[in-house]
mmCIF file of C-alpha atoms in Angstrom:
data_model
loop_
_atom_site.group_PDB
_atom_site.id
_atom_site.type_symbol
_atom_site.label_atom_id
_atom_site.label_comp_id
_atom_site.label_asym_id
_atom_site.label_seq_id
_atom_site.Cartn_x
_atom_site.Cartn_y
_atom_site.Cartn_z
ATOM 1 C CA MET A 1 -16.068 17.953 -11.137
ATOM 2 C CA SER A 2 -13.440 20.538 -11.837
ATOM 3 C CA GLY A 3 -11.081 21.639 -9.171
ATOM 4 C CA ALA A 4 -7.498 22.541 -8.502
ATOM 5 C CA ALA A 5 -4.778 20.593 -10.227
ATOM 6 C CA ALA A 6 -1.553 20.339 -8.278
ATOM 7 C CA GLY A 7 1.006 21.990 -10.490
ATOM 8 C CA ALA A 8 4.750 21.729 -10.195
ATOM 9 C CA ARG A 9 4.895 25.441 -9.464
ATOM 10 C CA ARG A 10 3.545 26.376 -6.066
ATOM 11 C CA THR A 11 0.927 29.059 -6.377
ATOM 12 C CA SER A 12 -1.652 29.932 -3.826
ATOM 13 C CA LEU A 13 -5.260 29.153 -4.538
ATOM 14 C CA LEU A 14 -6.066 32.823 -4.906
ATOM 15 C CA ASP A 15 -3.358 33.372 -7.510
ATOM 16 C CA ARG A 16 -4.752 30.750 -9.803
ATOM 17 C CA PRO A 17 -6.905 31.987 -12.686
ATOM 18 C CA LEU A 18 -10.580 31.508 -11.958
ATOM 19 C CA ASN A 19 -11.482 30.828 -15.559
ATOM 20 C CA LYS A 20 -9.019 28.075 -16.242
ATOM 21 C CA THR A 21 -10.921 24.786 -16.269
ATOM 22 C CA LYS A 22 -9.026 22.907 -18.948
ATOM 23 C CA GLY A 23 -6.624 20.416 -17.433
ATOM 24 C CA ALA A 24 -8.075 21.053 -13.987
ATOM 25 C CA GLU A 25 -10.543 18.183 -14.129
ATOM 26 C CA VAL A 26 -10.513 15.731 -11.269
ATOM 27 C CA SER A 27 -10.380 12.063 -12.187
ATOM 28 C CA LEU A 28 -13.482 9.974 -11.648
ATOM 29 C CA SER A 29 -11.553 7.676 -9.306
ATOM 30 C CA ALA A 30 -10.429 10.544 -7.113
ATOM 31 C CA PHE A 31 -13.984 11.808 -6.954
ATOM 32 C CA ALA A 32 -15.322 8.327 -6.187
ATOM 33 C CA PHE A 33 -12.896 7.904 -3.292
ATOM 34 C CA LEU A 34 -13.665 11.375 -1.971
ATOM 35 C CA TYR A 35 -17.389 10.755 -2.160
ATOM 36 C CA SER A 36 -16.983 7.364 -0.449
ATOM 37 C CA GLU A 37 -15.186 9.072 2.373
ATOM 38 C CA MET A 38 -17.849 11.810 2.592
ATOM 39 C CA LEU A 39 -20.525 9.148 2.846
ATOM 40 C CA GLN A 40 -18.670 7.107 5.463
ATOM 41 C CA TYR A 41 -17.833 10.232 7.431
ATOM 42 C CA SER A 42 -21.510 11.156 7.454
ATOM 43 C CA GLN A 43 -22.562 7.619 8.264
ATOM 44 C CA ARG A 44 -20.546 7.674 11.470
ATOM 45 C CA ARG A 45 -22.306 10.838 12.578
ATOM 46 C CA VAL A 46 -25.966 10.133 11.969
ATOM 47 C CA SER A 47 -28.648 8.135 13.725
ATOM 48 C CA GLY A 48 -30.734 7.113 10.732
ATOM 49 C CA ILE A 49 -30.879 6.825 6.988
ATOM 50 C CA GLN A 50 -32.970 9.977 6.569
ATOM 51 C CA ASP A 51 -30.409 11.878 8.562
ATOM 52 C CA LEU A 52 -27.681 10.511 6.314
ATOM 53 C CA GLU A 53 -29.508 11.597 3.170
ATOM 54 C CA LYS A 54 -30.014 15.037 4.649
ATOM 55 C CA ARG A 55 -26.320 15.326 5.414
ATOM 56 C CA LEU A 56 -25.378 14.320 1.872
ATOM 57 C CA ALA A 57 -27.899 16.793 0.518
ATOM 58 C CA ASP A 58 -26.361 19.510 2.700
ATOM 59 C CA PHE A 59 -22.957 18.762 1.179
ATOM 60 C CA GLY A 60 -24.541 19.012 -2.249
ATOM 61 C CA ARG A 61 -26.324 22.228 -1.391
ATOM 62 C CA ALA A 62 -23.065 23.950 -0.532
ATOM 63 C CA VAL A 63 -21.645 22.765 -3.862
ATOM 64 C CA GLY A 64 -24.742 23.847 -5.785
ATOM 65 C CA VAL A 65 -24.898 27.370 -4.397
ATOM 66 C CA ARG A 66 -21.186 27.997 -4.869
ATOM 67 C CA TYR A 67 -20.918 26.317 -8.214
ATOM 68 C CA LEU A 68 -23.706 28.436 -9.606
ATOM 69 C CA ALA A 69 -21.742 31.557 -8.682
ATOM 70 C CA LEU A 70 -18.492 30.148 -10.025
ATOM 71 C CA HIS A 71 -20.071 29.011 -13.260
ATOM 72 C CA THR A 72 -21.658 32.421 -13.783
ATOM 73 C CA ALA A 73 -18.297 34.082 -13.224
ATOM 74 C CA ARG A 74 -16.705 31.774 -15.754
ATOM 75 C CA THR A 75 -19.322 32.288 -18.436
ATOM 76 C CA PRO A 76 -18.505 35.156 -20.782
ATOM 77 C CA PRO A 77 -20.935 38.082 -20.465
ATOM 78 C CA PRO A 78 -23.695 39.081 -21.028
ATOM 79 C CA HIS A 79 -24.969 37.130 -18.030
ATOM 80 C CA LYS A 80 -28.581 36.234 -18.310
ATOM 81 C CA ARG A 81 -30.216 34.986 -15.159
ATOM 82 C CA PRO A 82 -32.940 32.437 -15.890
ATOM 83 C CA LEU A 83 -36.313 33.986 -15.110
ATOM 84 C CA ARG A 84 -38.603 31.111 -15.994
ATOM 85 C CA VAL A 85 -38.744 27.747 -14.304
ATOM 86 C CA LEU A 86 -38.077 25.931 -17.541
ATOM 87 C CA ALA A 87 -35.087 28.095 -18.386
ATOM 88 C CA LEU A 88 -33.685 27.428 -14.925
ATOM 89 C CA LEU A 89 -34.161 23.677 -15.190
ATOM 90 C CA ARG A 90 -32.630 23.624 -18.657
ATOM 91 C CA SER A 91 -29.603 25.533 -17.445
ATOM 92 C CA ILE A 92 -29.149 23.062 -14.591
ATOM 93 C CA HIS A 93 -29.687 20.102 -16.887
ATOM 94 C CA THR A 94 -27.186 21.125 -19.544
ATOM 95 C CA PRO A 95 -24.540 23.815 -18.897
ATOM 96 C CA LEU A 96 -24.243 23.427 -15.132
ATOM 97 C CA TRP A 97 -24.329 19.632 -15.211
ATOM 98 C CA THR A 98 -21.720 19.616 -17.963
ATOM 99 C CA ALA A 99 -19.484 21.945 -15.981
ATOM 100 C CA LEU A 100 -19.788 19.731 -12.909
ATOM 101 C CA PHE A 101 -19.779 16.228 -14.353
ATOM 102 C CA GLY A 102 -18.447 16.577 -17.882
ATOM 103 C CA ARG A 103 -21.733 15.841 -19.635
ATOM 104 C CA ALA A 104 -25.374 16.869 -19.555
ATOM 105 C CA ALA A 105 -27.919 15.042 -17.404
ATOM 106 C CA SER A 106 -29.898 12.357 -19.203
ATOM 107 C CA SER A 107 -33.395 13.743 -19.037
ATOM 108 C CA LEU A 108 -35.593 16.545 -17.823
ATOM 109 C CA GLU A 109 -39.278 15.852 -17.311
ATOM 110 C CA LYS A 110 -42.366 17.325 -15.757
ATOM 111 C CA SER A 111 -44.048 15.191 -13.150
ATOM 112 C CA ASN A 112 -47.565 13.940 -13.817
ATOM 113 C CA ASP A 113 -48.415 13.667 -10.138
ATOM 114 C CA HIS A 114 -47.877 17.215 -9.033
ATOM 115 C CA PRO A 115 -48.073 20.473 -10.990
ATOM 116 C CA ARG A 116 -45.043 21.979 -9.258
ATOM 117 C CA GLU A 117 -42.774 18.968 -9.606
ATOM 118 C CA PHE A 118 -40.029 18.369 -12.137
ATOM 119 C CA MET A 119 -37.527 15.583 -12.576
ATOM 120 C CA ILE A 120 -33.922 15.637 -13.701
ATOM 121 C CA SER A 121 -32.311 12.254 -14.088
ATOM 122 C CA ASP A 122 -28.826 11.029 -14.793
ATOM 123 C CA ALA A 123 -28.298 7.483 -16.038
ATOM 124 C CA ALA A 124 -24.817 7.055 -14.588
ATOM 125 C CA PRO A 125 -23.954 9.846 -12.159
ATOM 126 C CA ALA A 126 -20.463 9.931 -10.715
ATOM 127 C CA VAL A 127 -21.869 9.629 -7.175
ATOM 128 C CA SER A 128 -23.364 6.204 -7.720
ATOM 129 C CA ARG A 129 -21.234 4.860 -10.565
ATOM 130 C CA PHE A 130 -19.478 2.339 -8.331
ATOM 131 C CA ALA A 131 -21.868 2.134 -5.397
ATOM 132 C CA SER A 132 -23.738 -0.988 -4.353
ATOM 133 C CA VAL A 133 -26.258 -0.095 -1.692
ATOM 134 C CA PRO A 134 -26.338 -2.837 0.963
ATOM 135 C CA ARG A 135 -29.484 -4.935 1.035
ATOM 136 C CA GLU A 136 -30.723 -3.625 4.378
ATOM 137 C CA MET A 137 -30.669 -0.040 3.095
ATOM 138 C CA ARG A 138 -31.944 -0.723 -0.402
ATOM 139 C CA GLY A 139 -35.012 1.313 -1.187
ATOM 140 C CA PHE A 140 -34.318 3.685 1.702
ATOM 141 C CA LEU A 141 -31.061 5.294 0.787
ATOM 142 C CA THR A 142 -29.757 6.604 -2.469
ATOM 143 C CA PRO A 143 -26.158 7.744 -2.686
ATOM 144 C CA GLY A 144 -27.508 10.294 -5.145
ATOM 145 C CA ALA A 145 -28.878 12.407 -2.273
ATOM 146 C CA PHE A 146 -25.904 14.653 -2.911
ATOM 147 C CA LEU A 147 -27.333 15.524 -6.333
ATOM 148 C CA ALA A 148 -30.642 16.564 -4.806
ATOM 149 C CA GLY A 149 -28.700 19.040 -2.690
ATOM 150 C CA VAL A 150 -26.832 20.350 -5.738
ATOM 151 C CA VAL A 151 -30.019 20.899 -7.744
ATOM 152 C CA GLY A 152 -31.926 22.359 -4.796
ATOM 153 C CA GLY A 153 -29.067 24.684 -3.956
ATOM 154 C CA MET A 154 -28.778 25.940 -7.520
ATOM 155 C CA ALA A 155 -32.510 26.556 -7.830
ATOM 156 C CA ASP A 156 -32.705 28.312 -4.477
ATOM 157 C CA ALA A 157 -29.694 30.471 -5.208
ATOM 158 C CA SER A 158 -31.212 31.447 -8.573
ATOM 159 C CA GLY A 159 -34.232 32.882 -6.809
ATOM 160 C CA PHE A 160 -36.622 29.987 -7.298
ATOM 161 C CA ALA A 161 -37.899 28.917 -3.896
ATOM 162 C CA VAL A 162 -37.751 25.162 -3.509
ATOM 163 C CA GLU A 163 -40.220 23.341 -1.296
ATOM 164 C CA ALA A 164 -38.570 19.931 -1.519
ATOM 165 C CA CYS A 165 -35.825 18.337 -3.501
ATOM 166 C CA THR A 166 -35.189 14.617 -3.191
ATOM 167 C CA ALA A 167 -33.169 12.032 -5.049
ATOM 168 C CA HIS A 168 -34.420 8.574 -5.914
ATOM 169 C CA ALA A 169 -32.550 5.562 -7.171
ATOM 170 C CA THR A 170 -34.452 4.591 -10.293
ATOM 171 C CA GLY A 171 -31.891 2.200 -11.688
ATOM 172 C CA ASP A 172 -32.826 -0.703 -13.928
ATOM 173 C CA ASP A 173 -30.762 -3.349 -15.684
ATOM 174 C CA ALA A 174 -29.693 -0.994 -18.449
ATOM 175 C CA ALA A 175 -28.624 1.802 -16.106
ATOM 176 C CA PRO A 176 -28.179 0.426 -12.571
ATOM 177 C CA GLY A 177 -26.874 3.679 -11.144
ATOM 178 C CA ARG A 178 -29.637 5.940 -12.441
ATOM 179 C CA VAL A 179 -30.620 8.703 -10.060
ATOM 180 C CA THR A 180 -33.680 10.904 -10.496
ATOM 181 C CA VAL A 181 -33.833 14.208 -8.695
ATOM 182 C CA LEU A 182 -37.364 15.307 -7.939
ATOM 183 C CA ILE A 183 -37.684 19.023 -7.404
ATOM 184 C CA ARG A 184 -40.857 20.651 -6.131
ATOM 185 C CA PHE A 185 -41.010 24.406 -6.297
ATOM 186 C CA ALA A 186 -42.699 26.428 -3.587
ATOM 187 C CA GLU A 187 -46.108 27.891 -4.156
ATOM 188 C CA GLY A 188 -45.984 31.107 -6.121
ATOM 189 C CA VAL A 189 -43.013 30.189 -8.286
ATOM 190 C CA LEU A 190 -45.145 28.892 -11.122
ATOM 191 C CA GLU A 191 -47.694 31.654 -10.616
ATOM 192 C CA ARG A 192 -44.881 34.138 -11.136
ATOM 193 C CA ASP A 193 -44.016 32.281 -14.316
ATOM 194 C CA ALA A 194 -47.579 32.600 -15.512
ATOM 195 C CA MET A 195 -47.555 36.333 -14.733
ATOM 196 C CA LEU A 196 -44.428 36.786 -16.825
ATOM 197 C CA ASP A 197 -46.164 35.010 -19.681
ATOM 198 C CA GLU A 198 -49.090 37.418 -19.533
ATOM 199 C CA LYS A 199 -46.907 40.447 -19.989
ATOM 200 C CA MET B 1 -15.521 -24.189 -18.379
ATOM 201 C CA PRO B 2 -11.945 -23.006 -17.880
ATOM 202 C CA LEU B 3 -12.606 -20.933 -14.752
ATOM 203 C CA TYR B 4 -14.091 -22.690 -11.725
ATOM 204 C CA SER B 5 -14.122 -20.193 -8.892
ATOM 205 C CA LEU B 6 -12.759 -16.980 -7.431
ATOM 206 C CA TYR B 7 -11.618 -16.411 -3.851
ATOM 207 C CA ILE B 8 -10.487 -13.161 -2.296
ATOM 208 C CA ILE B 9 -8.537 -13.414 0.945
ATOM 209 C CA ASN B 10 -7.802 -10.335 3.033
ATOM 210 C CA LYS B 11 -4.398 -9.617 4.491
ATOM 211 C CA ALA B 12 -5.273 -11.303 7.790
ATOM 212 C CA GLY B 13 -6.175 -14.549 6.029
ATOM 213 C CA GLY B 14 -9.926 -14.117 6.225
ATOM 214 C CA LEU B 15 -12.086 -15.030 3.265
ATOM 215 C CA VAL B 16 -13.910 -11.936 2.031
ATOM 216 C CA TYR B 17 -15.292 -13.239 -1.235
ATOM 217 C CA GLN B 18 -16.012 -16.617 -2.761
ATOM 218 C CA LYS B 19 -17.830 -17.331 -5.982
ATOM 219 C CA ASP B 20 -18.198 -20.465 -8.067
ATOM 220 C CA PHE B 21 -18.662 -20.058 -11.814
ATOM 221 C CA THR B 22 -19.887 -23.546 -12.497
ATOM 222 C CA ASN B 23 -22.561 -25.743 -10.987
ATOM 223 C CA ASP B 24 -20.378 -28.852 -11.179
ATOM 224 C CA LEU B 25 -18.516 -28.029 -7.971
ATOM 225 C CA LYS B 26 -19.629 -29.401 -4.673
ATOM 226 C CA ARG B 27 -20.706 -26.568 -2.379
ATOM 227 C CA LEU B 28 -18.998 -26.519 0.985
ATOM 228 C CA GLY B 29 -20.249 -24.992 4.204
ATOM 229 C CA SER B 30 -19.279 -21.377 4.797
ATOM 230 C CA ASN B 31 -16.978 -22.410 7.642
ATOM 231 C CA GLU B 32 -15.150 -24.826 5.370
ATOM 232 C CA TYR B 33 -14.481 -22.049 2.880
ATOM 233 C CA LEU B 34 -13.084 -19.933 5.697
ATOM 234 C CA VAL B 35 -10.809 -22.788 6.769
ATOM 235 C CA LEU B 36 -9.640 -23.287 3.178
ATOM 236 C CA ALA B 37 -8.799 -19.610 2.862
ATOM 237 C CA GLY B 38 -6.995 -19.536 6.195
ATOM 238 C CA THR B 39 -5.008 -22.635 5.299
ATOM 239 C CA PHE B 40 -3.974 -21.217 1.967
ATOM 240 C CA HIS B 41 -2.979 -17.979 3.652
ATOM 241 C CA GLY B 42 -0.698 -19.898 6.014
ATOM 242 C CA ILE B 43 0.847 -22.014 3.277
ATOM 243 C CA HIS B 44 1.384 -18.919 1.187
ATOM 244 C CA ALA B 45 3.252 -17.254 4.045
ATOM 245 C CA ILE B 46 5.417 -20.348 4.552
ATOM 246 C CA THR B 47 6.254 -20.734 0.866
ATOM 247 C CA ALA B 48 7.210 -17.079 0.747
ATOM 248 C CA ARG B 49 9.839 -17.827 3.416
ATOM 249 C CA LEU B 50 11.049 -20.969 1.631
ATOM 250 C CA THR B 51 12.103 -19.147 -1.524
ATOM 251 C CA PRO B 52 15.830 -19.792 -2.093
ATOM 252 C CA ALA B 53 16.277 -16.214 -3.227
ATOM 253 C CA ALA B 54 15.170 -15.084 0.228
ATOM 254 C CA SER B 55 18.715 -14.533 1.444
ATOM 255 C CA THR B 56 19.245 -11.723 -1.056
ATOM 256 C CA ALA B 57 16.051 -10.021 -0.046
ATOM 257 C CA ARG B 58 16.339 -10.558 3.680
ATOM 258 C CA GLY B 59 16.907 -6.895 4.390
ATOM 259 C CA SER B 60 13.588 -5.827 2.972
ATOM 260 C CA ALA B 61 11.870 -8.939 4.306
ATOM 261 C CA ALA B 62 12.995 -8.234 7.863
ATOM 262 C CA SER B 63 11.470 -4.771 7.803
ATOM 263 C CA ALA B 64 8.329 -6.138 6.240
ATOM 264 C CA ALA B 65 8.042 -8.944 8.775
ATOM 265 C CA ALA B 66 6.921 -6.395 11.345
ATOM 266 C CA GLY B 67 3.863 -5.789 9.188
ATOM 267 C CA GLY B 68 3.035 -9.475 9.087
ATOM 268 C CA PRO B 69 3.125 -11.892 6.187
ATOM 269 C CA GLY B 70 2.405 -10.504 2.766
ATOM 270 C CA ALA B 71 3.414 -6.990 3.785
ATOM 271 C CA ALA B 72 4.662 -4.698 1.050
ATOM 272 C CA GLY B 73 8.356 -4.968 0.348
ATOM 273 C CA ALA B 74 8.588 -8.692 0.898
ATOM 274 C CA ARG B 75 6.093 -9.275 -1.854
ATOM 275 C CA THR B 76 8.206 -8.501 -4.871
ATOM 276 C CA ALA B 77 11.165 -10.508 -3.661
ATOM 277 C CA LEU B 78 9.238 -13.335 -2.009
ATOM 278 C CA SER B 79 5.982 -13.975 -3.745
ATOM 279 C CA GLY B 80 5.029 -17.339 -2.260
ATOM 280 C CA ILE B 81 2.759 -19.679 -4.177
ATOM 281 C CA GLN B 82 1.835 -18.450 -7.627
ATOM 282 C CA VAL B 83 0.397 -21.593 -9.150
ATOM 283 C CA LEU B 84 -0.634 -24.874 -7.638
ATOM 284 C CA GLU B 85 -1.202 -27.697 -10.081
ATOM 285 C CA THR B 86 -3.147 -30.862 -9.515
ATOM 286 C CA SER B 87 -4.624 -33.423 -11.879
ATOM 287 C CA HIS B 88 -8.090 -31.893 -11.527
ATOM 288 C CA PHE B 89 -7.508 -28.187 -11.240
ATOM 289 C CA LYS B 90 -4.979 -25.399 -11.199
ATOM 290 C CA LEU B 91 -4.991 -22.734 -8.527
ATOM 291 C CA PHE B 92 -3.571 -19.346 -9.384
ATOM 292 C CA CYS B 93 -2.711 -16.755 -6.755
ATOM 293 C CA PHE B 94 -2.537 -13.029 -7.457
ATOM 294 C CA PRO B 95 -1.276 -10.942 -4.544
ATOM 295 C CA LEU B 96 -2.453 -7.328 -4.522
ATOM 296 C CA ALA B 97 -0.407 -4.395 -3.285
ATOM 297 C CA THR B 98 -2.382 -4.251 -0.039
ATOM 298 C CA GLY B 99 -1.660 -7.849 0.992
ATOM 299 C CA THR B 100 -5.036 -9.043 -0.234
ATOM 300 C CA LYS B 101 -4.822 -12.161 -2.389
ATOM 301 C CA MET B 102 -7.030 -13.221 -5.246
ATOM 302 C CA LEU B 103 -7.239 -16.896 -6.082
ATOM 303 C CA LEU B 104 -8.635 -18.289 -9.283
ATOM 304 C CA ILE B 105 -9.298 -21.979 -9.584
ATOM 305 C CA ALA B 106 -9.253 -23.132 -13.171
ATOM 306 C CA ASN B 107 -9.235 -26.129 -15.435
ATOM 307 C CA PRO B 108 -5.741 -27.800 -15.496
ATOM 308 C CA GLN B 109 -5.510 -27.141 -19.255
ATOM 309 C CA VAL B 110 -5.500 -23.396 -18.711
ATOM 310 C CA PRO B 111 -1.929 -22.117 -19.222
ATOM 311 C CA ASN B 112 -2.374 -18.899 -17.228
ATOM 312 C CA VAL B 113 -5.045 -16.494 -16.099
ATOM 313 C CA ASP B 114 -3.070 -13.255 -16.153
ATOM 314 C CA ILE B 115 -5.624 -11.444 -18.271
ATOM 315 C CA ALA B 116 -8.524 -12.625 -16.139
ATOM 316 C CA PHE B 117 -6.715 -11.469 -13.002
ATOM 317 C CA ARG B 118 -6.001 -8.077 -14.500
ATOM 318 C CA LEU B 119 -9.631 -7.577 -15.476
ATOM 319 C CA ILE B 120 -10.978 -8.835 -12.150
ATOM 320 C CA TYR B 121 -8.544 -6.536 -10.386
ATOM 321 C CA ASP B 122 -9.905 -3.591 -12.408
ATOM 322 C CA VAL B 123 -13.448 -4.481 -11.449
ATOM 323 C CA TYR B 124 -12.397 -4.996 -7.815
ATOM 324 C CA ALA B 125 -10.729 -1.592 -7.709
ATOM 325 C CA ASP B 126 -13.837 0.046 -9.186
ATOM 326 C CA TYR B 127 -16.796 -1.719 -7.639
ATOM 327 C CA VAL B 128 -15.378 -2.777 -4.280
ATOM 328 C CA MET B 129 -12.822 -0.179 -3.305
ATOM 329 C CA LYS B 130 -14.805 2.775 -4.665
ATOM 330 C CA ASN B 131 -18.063 1.522 -3.209
ATOM 331 C CA PRO B 132 -18.991 3.969 -0.424
ATOM 332 C CA PHE B 133 -20.561 1.160 1.596
ATOM 333 C CA TYR B 134 -17.528 -1.111 1.650
ATOM 334 C CA THR B 135 -15.308 -1.344 4.705
ATOM 335 C CA PRO B 136 -11.810 -2.587 3.844
ATOM 336 C CA GLU B 137 -10.938 -6.127 4.999
ATOM 337 C CA MET B 138 -14.612 -6.985 5.487
ATOM 338 C CA PRO B 139 -16.600 -9.489 3.418
ATOM 339 C CA ILE B 140 -17.548 -8.118 0.010
ATOM 340 C CA ARG B 141 -21.278 -7.808 -0.460
ATOM 341 C CA ALA B 142 -21.610 -5.671 -3.530
ATOM 342 C CA GLU B 143 -24.239 -6.562 -6.053
ATOM 343 C CA ARG B 144 -22.569 -4.666 -8.856
ATOM 344 C CA PHE B 145 -19.228 -6.349 -8.240
ATOM 345 C CA ASP B 146 -20.997 -9.718 -8.564
ATOM 346 C CA GLN B 147 -22.551 -8.638 -11.849
ATOM 347 C CA GLN B 148 -19.298 -7.317 -13.261
ATOM 348 C CA VAL B 149 -17.365 -10.443 -12.284
ATOM 349 C CA ALA B 150 -20.052 -12.686 -13.735
ATOM 350 C CA ALA B 151 -20.004 -10.744 -17.007
ATOM 351 C CA LEU B 152 -16.209 -10.914 -17.115
ATOM 352 C CA VAL B 153 -15.990 -14.602 -16.403
ATOM 353 C CA ALA B 154 -18.644 -15.367 -18.999
ATOM 354 C CA LYS B 155 -16.251 -13.982 -21.614
ATOM 355 C CA PHE B 156 -13.625 -16.537 -20.638
ATOM 356 C CA GLN B 157 -15.924 -19.543 -20.560
#
């Protein structure tokens, strides 16, 4: 996740160049500690696990919406807004994910269960790299809920209405921290896609 | 089997983690492990005070005493027990910057476990301290820490 690097020279946030990302990366440890604190902060303020996931997703949503704008501003023109669902998902999967986490997400798939559902998964996302979910919450909570918010926020802000966006811990022995974000678009989004194809 | 078991004791002397790496050890009750950890914590604090070099470091030790035994400042000058040797095992103590102590119990033939401590410390910093569900000073129940430690120790066996 790129952010502000504390330089020796004191400059205000607004004076810093918007396009400078090199050398402004935040270390994984710093991010892990920050995310731990976000989770614990939320945990003290919720009544249940679903509430907690929603709170994490809300954090992610704010990041997703803003990061989309920032990333667009940083990309050299011409700016092409994704018009198709697949183009949108690909842009989240590769350029946006790389800008946020330093590498592309692991996979992008279409769900077999539902025609409007797609899955983006990351084998070792920064949000769950070091997390061990306690036994009593296992299966109920994924620390990756934040990612669902990021993806949902980006899709929504790009003009693709999202009906639901959830994160699931799908870790196995090879990739214990794997998180899969399931995104279901609202009705009409895919119909619009089909209409564009007809033209 | 050079490494027998790992203990992690918090700065108040409570046992937060205990793991045996061999099946040859007799398992104790959980209370007995707590007593062992508390006893070691006390002895460690006493030995830290017994160090002959203490007089030179008294200034820093006095300020640290307010923070209790093992507080930062006293640690570098007065480290307390580092190794305890017996005919059947060696006990190594590795104090962390926060006052937490790691103990490794090893075969008496093992000269030192510095590398093992360094690697376990790395894993501890990653999978315990960066785990969003961990509360400092509380018992460590992190599945991935267990896995990482087990993998690490297997390399030394």
